[in-house]
Coordinates of C-alpha atoms in Angstrom, one line a residue:
Chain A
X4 CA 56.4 14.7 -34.6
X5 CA 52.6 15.2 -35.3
X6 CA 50.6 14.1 -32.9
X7 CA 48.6 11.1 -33.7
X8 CA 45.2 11.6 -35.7
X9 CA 42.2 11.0 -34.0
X10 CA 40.1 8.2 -35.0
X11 CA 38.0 9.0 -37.6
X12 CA 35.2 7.3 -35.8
X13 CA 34.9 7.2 -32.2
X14 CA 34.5 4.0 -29.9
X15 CA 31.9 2.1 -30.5
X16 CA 28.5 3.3 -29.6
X17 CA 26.3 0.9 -27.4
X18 CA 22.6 1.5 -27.8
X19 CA 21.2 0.3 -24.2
X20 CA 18.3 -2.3 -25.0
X21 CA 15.3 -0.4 -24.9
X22 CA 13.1 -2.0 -21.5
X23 CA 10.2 -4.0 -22.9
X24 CA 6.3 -3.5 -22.6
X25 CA 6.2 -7.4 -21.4
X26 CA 8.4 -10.0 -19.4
X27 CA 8.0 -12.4 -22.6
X28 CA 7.9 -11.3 -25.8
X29 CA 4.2 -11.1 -27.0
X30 CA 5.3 -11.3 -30.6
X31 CA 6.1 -14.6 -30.0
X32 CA 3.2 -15.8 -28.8
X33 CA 1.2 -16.3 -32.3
X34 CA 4.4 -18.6 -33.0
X35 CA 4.1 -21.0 -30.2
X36 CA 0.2 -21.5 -30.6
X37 CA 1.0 -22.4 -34.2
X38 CA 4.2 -24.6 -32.5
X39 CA 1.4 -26.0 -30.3
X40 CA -1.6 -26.4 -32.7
X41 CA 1.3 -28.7 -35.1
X42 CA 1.8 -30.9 -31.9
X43 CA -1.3 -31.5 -30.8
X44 CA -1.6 -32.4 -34.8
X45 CA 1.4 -34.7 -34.8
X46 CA 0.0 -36.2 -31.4
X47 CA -3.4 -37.0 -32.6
X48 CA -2.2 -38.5 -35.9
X49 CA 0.3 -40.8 -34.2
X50 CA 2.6 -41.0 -37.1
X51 CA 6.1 -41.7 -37.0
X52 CA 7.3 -38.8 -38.9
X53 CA 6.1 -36.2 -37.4
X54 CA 6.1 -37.3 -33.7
X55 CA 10.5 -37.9 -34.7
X56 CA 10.6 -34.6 -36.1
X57 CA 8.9 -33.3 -32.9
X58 CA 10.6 -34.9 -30.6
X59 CA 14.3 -34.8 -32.0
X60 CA 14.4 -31.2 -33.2
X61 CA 12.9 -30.4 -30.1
X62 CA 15.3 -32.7 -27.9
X63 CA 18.5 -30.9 -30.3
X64 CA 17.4 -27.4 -29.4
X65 CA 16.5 -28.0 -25.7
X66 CA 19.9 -30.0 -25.5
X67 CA 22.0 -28.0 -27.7
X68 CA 21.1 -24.7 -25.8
X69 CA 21.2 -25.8 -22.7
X70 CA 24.5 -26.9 -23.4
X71 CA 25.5 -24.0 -24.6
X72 CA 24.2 -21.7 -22.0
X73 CA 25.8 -23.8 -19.8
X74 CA 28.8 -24.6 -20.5
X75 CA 29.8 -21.3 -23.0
X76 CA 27.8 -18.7 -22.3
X77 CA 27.4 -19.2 -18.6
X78 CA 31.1 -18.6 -17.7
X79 CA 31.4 -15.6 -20.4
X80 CA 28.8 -14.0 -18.6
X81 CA 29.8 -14.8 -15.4
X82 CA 32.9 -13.4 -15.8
X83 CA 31.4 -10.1 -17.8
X84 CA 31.3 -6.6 -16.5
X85 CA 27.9 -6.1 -14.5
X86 CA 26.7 -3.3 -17.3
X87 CA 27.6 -5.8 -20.1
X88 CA 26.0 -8.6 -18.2
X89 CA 22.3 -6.6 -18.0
X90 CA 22.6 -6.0 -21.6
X91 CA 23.1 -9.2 -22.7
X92 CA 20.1 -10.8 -19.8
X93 CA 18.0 -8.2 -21.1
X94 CA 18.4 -9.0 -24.8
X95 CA 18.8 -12.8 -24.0
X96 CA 16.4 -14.1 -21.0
X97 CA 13.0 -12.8 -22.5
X98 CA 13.0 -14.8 -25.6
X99 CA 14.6 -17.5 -23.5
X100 CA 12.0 -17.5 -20.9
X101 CA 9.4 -18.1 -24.2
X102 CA 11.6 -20.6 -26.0
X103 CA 12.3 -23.2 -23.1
X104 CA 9.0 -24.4 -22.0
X105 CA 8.1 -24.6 -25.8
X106 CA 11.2 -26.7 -26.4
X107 CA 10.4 -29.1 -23.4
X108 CA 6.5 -29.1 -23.7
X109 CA 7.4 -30.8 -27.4
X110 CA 10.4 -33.0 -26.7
X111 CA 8.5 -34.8 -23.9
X112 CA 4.9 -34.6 -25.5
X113 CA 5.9 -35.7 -28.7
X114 CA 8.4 -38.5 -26.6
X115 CA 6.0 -39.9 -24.9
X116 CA 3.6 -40.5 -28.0
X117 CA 6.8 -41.8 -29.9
X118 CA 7.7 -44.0 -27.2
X119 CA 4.2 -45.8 -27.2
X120 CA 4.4 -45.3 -30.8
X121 CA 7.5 -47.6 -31.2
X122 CA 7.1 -49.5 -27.8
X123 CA 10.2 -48.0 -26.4
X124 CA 7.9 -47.4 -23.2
X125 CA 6.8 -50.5 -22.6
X126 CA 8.6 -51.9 -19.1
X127 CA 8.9 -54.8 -21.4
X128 CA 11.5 -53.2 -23.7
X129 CA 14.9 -54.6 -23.9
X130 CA 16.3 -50.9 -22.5
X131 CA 13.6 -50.2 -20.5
X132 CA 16.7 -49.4 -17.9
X133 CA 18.1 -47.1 -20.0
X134 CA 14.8 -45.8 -20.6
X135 CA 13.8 -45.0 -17.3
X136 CA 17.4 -43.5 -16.6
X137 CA 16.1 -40.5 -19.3
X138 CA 13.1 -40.0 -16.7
X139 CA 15.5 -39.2 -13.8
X140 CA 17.6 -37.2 -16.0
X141 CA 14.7 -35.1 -17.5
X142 CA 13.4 -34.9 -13.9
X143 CA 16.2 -33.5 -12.1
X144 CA 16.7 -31.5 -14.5
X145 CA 12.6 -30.5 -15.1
X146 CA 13.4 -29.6 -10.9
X147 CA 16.1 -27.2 -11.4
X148 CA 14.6 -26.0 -13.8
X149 CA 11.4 -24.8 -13.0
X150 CA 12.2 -24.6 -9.6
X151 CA 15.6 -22.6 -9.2
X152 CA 16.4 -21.4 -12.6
X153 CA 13.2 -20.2 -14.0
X154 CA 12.5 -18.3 -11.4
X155 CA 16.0 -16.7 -10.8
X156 CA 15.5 -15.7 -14.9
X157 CA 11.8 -14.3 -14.0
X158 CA 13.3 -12.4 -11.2
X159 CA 15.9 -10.7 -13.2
X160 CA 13.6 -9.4 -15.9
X161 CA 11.7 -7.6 -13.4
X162 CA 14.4 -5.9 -11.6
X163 CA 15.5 -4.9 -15.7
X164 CA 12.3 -3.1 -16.0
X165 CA 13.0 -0.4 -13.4
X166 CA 15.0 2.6 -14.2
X167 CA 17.8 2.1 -11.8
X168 CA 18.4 -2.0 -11.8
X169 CA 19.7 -2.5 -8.4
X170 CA 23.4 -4.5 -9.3
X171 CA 23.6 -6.9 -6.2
X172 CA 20.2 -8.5 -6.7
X173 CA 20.7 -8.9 -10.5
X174 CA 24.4 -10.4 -9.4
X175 CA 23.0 -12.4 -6.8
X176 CA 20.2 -14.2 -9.0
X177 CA 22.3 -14.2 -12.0
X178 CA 24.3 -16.5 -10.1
X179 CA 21.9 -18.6 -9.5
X180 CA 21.3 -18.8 -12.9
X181 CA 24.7 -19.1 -14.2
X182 CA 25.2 -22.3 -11.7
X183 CA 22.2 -23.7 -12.7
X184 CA 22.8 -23.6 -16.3
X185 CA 25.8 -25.4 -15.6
X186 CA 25.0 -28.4 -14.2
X187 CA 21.8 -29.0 -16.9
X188 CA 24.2 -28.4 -19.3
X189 CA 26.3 -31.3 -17.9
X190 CA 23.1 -32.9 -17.2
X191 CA 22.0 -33.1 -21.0
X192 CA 25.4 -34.8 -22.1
X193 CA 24.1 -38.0 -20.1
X194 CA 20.8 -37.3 -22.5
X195 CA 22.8 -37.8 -25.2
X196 CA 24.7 -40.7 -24.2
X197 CA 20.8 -42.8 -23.2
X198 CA 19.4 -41.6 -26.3
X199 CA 22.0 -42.6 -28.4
X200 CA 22.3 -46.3 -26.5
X201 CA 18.3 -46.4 -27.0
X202 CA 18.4 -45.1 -30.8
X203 CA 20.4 -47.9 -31.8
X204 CA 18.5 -50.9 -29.7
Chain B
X2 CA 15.7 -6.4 -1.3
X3 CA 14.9 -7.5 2.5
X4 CA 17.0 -9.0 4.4
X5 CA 15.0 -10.3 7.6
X6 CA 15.0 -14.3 7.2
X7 CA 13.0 -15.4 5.2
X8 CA 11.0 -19.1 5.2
X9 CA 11.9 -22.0 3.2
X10 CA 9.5 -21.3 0.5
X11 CA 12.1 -22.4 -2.5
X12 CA 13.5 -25.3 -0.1
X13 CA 9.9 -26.7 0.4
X14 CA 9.1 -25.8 -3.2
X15 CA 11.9 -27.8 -4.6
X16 CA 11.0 -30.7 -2.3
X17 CA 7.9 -30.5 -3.7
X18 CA 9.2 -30.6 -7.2
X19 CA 11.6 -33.7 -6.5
X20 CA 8.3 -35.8 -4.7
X21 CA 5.8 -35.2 -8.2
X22 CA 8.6 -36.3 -10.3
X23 CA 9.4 -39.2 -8.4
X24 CA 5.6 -40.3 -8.3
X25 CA 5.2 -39.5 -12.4
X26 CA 8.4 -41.6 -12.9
X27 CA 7.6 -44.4 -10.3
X28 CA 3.8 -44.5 -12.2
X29 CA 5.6 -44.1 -15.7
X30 CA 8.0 -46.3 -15.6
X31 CA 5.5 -49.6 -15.2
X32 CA 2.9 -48.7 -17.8
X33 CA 1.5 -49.9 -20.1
X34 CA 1.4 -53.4 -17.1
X35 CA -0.5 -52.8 -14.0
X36 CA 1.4 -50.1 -11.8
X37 CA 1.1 -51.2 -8.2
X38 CA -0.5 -47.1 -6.9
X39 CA 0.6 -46.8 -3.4
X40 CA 3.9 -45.5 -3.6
X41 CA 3.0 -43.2 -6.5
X42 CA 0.0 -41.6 -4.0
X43 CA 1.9 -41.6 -1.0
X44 CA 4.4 -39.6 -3.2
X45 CA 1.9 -37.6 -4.1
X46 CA 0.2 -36.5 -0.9
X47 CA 3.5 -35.6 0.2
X48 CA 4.2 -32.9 -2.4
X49 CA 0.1 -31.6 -2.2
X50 CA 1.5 -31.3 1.3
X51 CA 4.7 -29.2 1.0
X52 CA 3.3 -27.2 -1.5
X53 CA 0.0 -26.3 1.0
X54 CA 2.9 -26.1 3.9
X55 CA 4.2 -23.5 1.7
X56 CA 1.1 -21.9 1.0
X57 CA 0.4 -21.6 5.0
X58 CA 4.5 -20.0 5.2
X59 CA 3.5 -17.4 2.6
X60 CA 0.3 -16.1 4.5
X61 CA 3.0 -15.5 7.6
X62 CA 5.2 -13.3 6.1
X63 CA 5.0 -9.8 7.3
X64 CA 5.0 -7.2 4.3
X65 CA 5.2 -9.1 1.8
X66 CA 4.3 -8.1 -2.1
X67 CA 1.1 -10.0 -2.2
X68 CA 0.3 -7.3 -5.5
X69 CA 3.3 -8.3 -7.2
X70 CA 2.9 -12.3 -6.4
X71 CA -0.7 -12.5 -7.1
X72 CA 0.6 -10.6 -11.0
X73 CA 3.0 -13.5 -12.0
X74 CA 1.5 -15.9 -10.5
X75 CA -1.2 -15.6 -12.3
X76 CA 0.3 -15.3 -15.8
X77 CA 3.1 -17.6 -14.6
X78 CA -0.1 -20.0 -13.7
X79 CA -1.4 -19.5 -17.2
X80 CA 1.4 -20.7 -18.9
X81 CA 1.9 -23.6 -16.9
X82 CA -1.7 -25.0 -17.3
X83 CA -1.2 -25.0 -21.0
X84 CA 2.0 -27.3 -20.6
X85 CA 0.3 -29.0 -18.4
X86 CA -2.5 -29.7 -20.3
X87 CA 0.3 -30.9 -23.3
X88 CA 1.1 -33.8 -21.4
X89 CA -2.2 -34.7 -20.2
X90 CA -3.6 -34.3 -23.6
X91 CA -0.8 -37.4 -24.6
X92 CA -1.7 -39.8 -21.5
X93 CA -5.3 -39.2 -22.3
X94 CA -4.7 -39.7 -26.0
X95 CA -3.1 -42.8 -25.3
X96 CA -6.2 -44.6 -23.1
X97 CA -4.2 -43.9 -19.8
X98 CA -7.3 -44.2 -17.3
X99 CA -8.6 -45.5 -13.9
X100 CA -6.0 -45.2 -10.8
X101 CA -3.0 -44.0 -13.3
X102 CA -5.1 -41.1 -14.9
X103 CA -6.3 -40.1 -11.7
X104 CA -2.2 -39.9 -10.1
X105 CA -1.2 -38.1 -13.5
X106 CA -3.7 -35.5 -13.7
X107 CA -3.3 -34.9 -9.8
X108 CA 0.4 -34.7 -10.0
X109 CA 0.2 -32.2 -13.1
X110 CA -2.4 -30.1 -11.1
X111 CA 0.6 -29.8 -8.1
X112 CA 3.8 -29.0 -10.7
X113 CA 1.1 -26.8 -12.3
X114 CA 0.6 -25.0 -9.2
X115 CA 3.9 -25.6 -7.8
X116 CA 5.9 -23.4 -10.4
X117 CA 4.0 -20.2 -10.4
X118 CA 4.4 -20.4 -6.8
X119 CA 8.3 -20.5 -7.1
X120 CA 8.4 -17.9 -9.9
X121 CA 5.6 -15.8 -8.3
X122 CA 7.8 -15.8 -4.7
X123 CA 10.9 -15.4 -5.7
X124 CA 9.7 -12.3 -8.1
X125 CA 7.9 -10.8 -5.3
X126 CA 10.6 -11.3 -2.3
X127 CA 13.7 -10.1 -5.0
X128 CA 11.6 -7.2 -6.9
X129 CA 8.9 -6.3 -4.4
X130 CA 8.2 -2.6 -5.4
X131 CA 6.7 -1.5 -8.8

């Protein structure tokens, strides 16, 4: 019997993501001052269309990634192989740590000026309850955030840039991270469920 | 990574966090009535407080990567202002002013503060060498 063939292409080749010049990628930068400039824009004009454009596509993004991270990706990566995990973080987290504050600096920005806009923050609206139920969830959720995940993700992408990424500290925060993720991600389904109550009165 | 104990830097810092929100919420959630201000400031001057507590904890570590802090911080500290600067752009926009303005801007100063500290920290006590 002949032995088998070899392959006539070999196992797939993984090209290691190449360490990059920044923490955040500076290409990206042009793109949120133009993000920016259009909400200042939208603010200023106080028109409907373009402060629910802001504020919804926004809101989606924010709530449909942080869903996702969450609640898919979170435990994939978790449950990864410490290699694969830095490749993905190191393709992943910078344009995450640019994209996040954008999403949130509209959908609240742009909320705020379409709540006064349609009088859906005035403590004399009928769901005013509901209303400022959205603040404590945004606010816990602003907390973790910026004060346990953001950092962890920071973190991490220094430790990427060294030659030799020491594997415990990366584990350690990435845990952080990964828990983190999690419970925003269950977090933004009760965003859903107020905003949902408040779009239809 | 050290392992001596370390301070409650993020413990302080999230405490910190939790007190801003609470005042921008309590303030928030009255407008555009009269919103009665003391709870909102004592709310306030609580956070200012942890986050200078914190400020007095970092000056007392021993070795600590004061090159690599004062780095993110200060970028970290850049992008912050601009959010920060979002949202008071919209309360000014909107004739917020007197007592209410004053609480806002204050409390946006602190979270604006407040997260480059976190970031900054827990960059410099994770990844302290270059």
């Amino acid at each position: 019997m002949a032995a088998a063939a070899p392959p006539a292409h070999g196992p797939p080749h993984v090209v290691p993501a190449r360490v990059p010049d920044s923490i955040v990628p500076l290409r990206g930068l042009p793109i949120v001052g133009v993000v920016f400039a259009l909400l200042i824009v939208a603010i200023a004009s106080d028109k409907l269309w373009p402060l629910e454009f802001f504020h919804v596509a926004a809101g989606a993004l924010w709530t449909g990634i942080d869903l996702f991270l969450g609640l898919v990706l979170g435990p994939i990566l978790g449950s990864m192989a410490v290699p694969s995990r830095i490749e993905l973080t190191r393709r992943l987290m910078p344009k995450l740590a640019l994209i996040m504050p954008v999403l949130v600096t509209c959908t609240l920005a742009a909320g705020w000026q379409l709540g006064l806009h349609l009088g859906t923050v005035d403590s004399a609206y009928m769901n005013h309850d509901w209303i400022v139920a959205s603040y404590i969830v945004v606010g816990v959720m602003a907390v973790i955030a910026l004060a346990v995940l953001e950092p962890a993700n920071i973190a991490v992408l220094f430790e990427l840039r060294k030659e030799n990424p020491n594997g415990m500290v990366i584990g350690k925060l990435m845990k952080r991270f990964i828990y983190t993720a999690g419970i925003t991600g269950v977090m933004q389904i009760a965003t859903l469920v107020i905003m949902t109550k408040v779009a239809i009165g | 990574m050290t392992e001596q104990r370390q301070p409650p830097i993020i413990q302080l810092g999230v405490a910190s966090m939790v007190l801003i929100v609470a005042a921008g919420i309590t303030l928030v959630s009255h407008l555009p009535n009269a919103v009665p201000l003391a709870v909102p400031w004592i709310l306030l001057a609580a956070s200012a407080a942890a986050l200078v507590a914190n400020a007095f904890l970092l000056t007392r570590i021993e070795g600590f990567a004061w090159a690599r802090f004062t780095t993110v911080a200060k970028w970290t500290l850049a992008a912050y202002t601009v959010t920060a600067g979002m949202l008071e752009y919209t309360f000014i926009r909107n004739h917020t002013s007197g007592g209410p303005l004053v609480v806002l801007t204050l409390s946006l100063v602190v979270y604006a503060i407040n997260v480059p500290v976190l970031v900054a920290y827990t960059v410099a006590h994770y990844v302290p060498e270059d």
